[in-house]
Amino acid sequence: MSNKETLLDIAARDYRQALKMIKYFTGDDGELNVIGYLLQQSAELCIKHCMEIHGIRYEHTHSIEDLLDACDDSCDYTTEFYNFAPAISKMESKTRYIKNYRLALRQVKRAKELVEELLLANGASKSDLELSTNTMSLF
């Protein structure tokens, strides 16, 4: 990635990483938590990107609903996304800090759909969100 990487670029990368984990999901609840975490990070960074390009200072928070309340219409999102925001926020905080907490599969599925819509509505292209067939091995 070039030195002109944006928060939207990082949000798209987190979303693609979630897709990779979905593609290879083994049924392990811990993996589901990581997928949820990546989706939350993707949404958070997308909103912060919108705020940044509109000159709106954002707080250092992971709360999606707080960011949406502060974004002053700089971000395009649906009412459904706003109403689901507390569940998406939970995907960051609870999965990382509460031992044995597990996300519900249906929540993660809905979050994936809503986060994809958010990214597309705010400048990401469909190709930005697709998995690449170009892979390489690190080892």
XYZ file of C-alpha atoms in Angstrom:
139
model
C 0.000 0.000 0.000
C 1.235 3.474 -0.800
C 1.929 6.191 1.724
C -1.453 7.672 0.761
C -3.347 4.914 2.535
C -6.611 6.136 4.032
C -8.734 4.906 6.891
C -11.177 3.681 4.241
C -8.395 1.552 2.731
C -7.728 0.020 6.151
C -11.476 -0.486 6.712
C -11.722 -2.351 3.404
C -8.696 -4.489 4.326
C -10.271 -5.405 7.684
C -13.492 -6.295 5.883
C -11.599 -8.517 3.404
C -9.818 -10.210 6.317
C -13.215 -10.943 7.872
C -14.309 -12.448 4.532
C -11.226 -14.682 4.489
C -12.051 -15.928 7.955
C -15.670 -16.516 6.941
C -14.509 -18.484 3.901
C -12.359 -20.768 6.047
C -14.558 -20.780 9.167
C -14.232 -24.070 11.041
C -17.116 -23.550 13.438
C -14.898 -22.420 16.287
C -16.630 -19.754 18.401
C -13.334 -17.954 18.939
C -12.973 -17.511 15.182
C -16.478 -16.041 15.059
C -15.407 -13.486 17.663
C -12.423 -12.464 15.527
C -14.680 -12.073 12.480
C -16.993 -9.848 14.529
C -14.039 -7.825 15.779
C -12.778 -7.238 12.227
C -16.243 -6.157 11.081
C -16.488 -3.696 13.963
C -13.060 -2.279 13.169
C -14.041 -1.925 9.530
C -17.189 0.037 10.411
C -15.354 2.202 12.937
C -12.588 3.113 10.510
C -15.039 3.834 7.698
C -16.934 6.303 9.888
C -13.702 7.899 11.102
C -12.591 8.218 7.469
C -15.780 10.107 6.624
C -15.282 12.394 9.576
C -11.631 12.954 8.721
C -12.271 13.953 5.107
C -14.999 16.376 6.269
C -12.713 17.959 8.846
C -14.624 16.605 11.836
C -12.497 15.622 14.788
C -13.388 12.243 16.208
C -12.985 10.898 19.697
C -10.772 7.936 20.437
C -13.655 5.546 20.908
C -14.738 2.205 19.540
C -18.434 2.984 20.009
C -20.070 2.979 16.589
C -23.183 4.758 17.834
C -21.148 7.521 19.484
C -19.195 8.044 16.278
C -22.385 8.169 14.219
C -23.879 10.702 16.624
C -20.778 12.874 16.245
C -20.290 12.529 12.498
C -22.709 15.348 11.622
C -24.056 13.603 8.495
C -20.566 13.238 7.010
C -21.154 9.500 6.718
C -23.851 7.801 4.660
C -25.607 5.045 6.604
C -29.059 3.536 6.932
C -31.390 3.713 9.901
C -30.995 -0.040 10.204
C -27.218 0.352 10.490
C -27.670 2.992 13.206
C -30.099 0.771 15.113
C -27.697 -2.191 14.869
C -24.681 -0.085 15.895
C -24.728 -1.133 19.584
C -24.472 -4.786 18.541
C -21.552 -3.986 16.237
C -19.815 -2.021 19.017
C -20.156 -5.043 21.280
C -18.196 -7.079 18.764
C -15.081 -5.125 19.694
C -15.418 -4.603 23.409
C -16.954 -7.809 24.688
C -15.063 -10.245 22.487
C -11.705 -8.823 23.508
C -12.163 -8.307 27.209
C -14.712 -10.820 28.505
C -13.401 -14.354 28.729
C -15.717 -16.997 27.264
C -17.976 -14.381 25.641
C -19.213 -15.603 22.279
C -21.021 -13.778 19.503
C -24.178 -15.130 17.927
C -23.749 -16.290 14.335
C -26.868 -14.424 13.192
C -25.508 -11.154 14.591
C -22.222 -11.605 12.752
C -24.044 -12.422 9.510
C -26.177 -9.278 9.772
C -23.172 -7.156 10.737
C -21.321 -8.383 7.631
C -24.176 -7.251 5.383
C -24.553 -3.874 7.085
C -20.826 -3.135 7.179
C -20.534 -3.961 3.473
C -23.389 -1.530 2.736
C -21.683 1.135 4.866
C -18.372 0.741 3.051
C -19.968 0.855 -0.389
C -22.078 3.898 0.506
C -18.983 5.785 1.640
C -16.563 5.310 -1.208
C -15.332 1.722 -1.218
C -15.766 -0.065 -4.528
C -17.060 -3.599 -4.901
C -13.580 -4.665 -6.021
C -12.081 -3.119 -2.845
C -14.205 -5.537 -0.837
C -13.625 -8.711 -2.817
C -11.136 -11.387 -1.947
C -8.128 -11.456 -4.229
C -7.092 -14.611 -5.976
C -3.493 -13.417 -5.860
C -2.007 -15.074 -2.819
C 1.438 -15.970 -1.701
C 2.891 -18.009 1.086
C 4.953 -16.416 3.822
C 6.747 -19.665 4.516
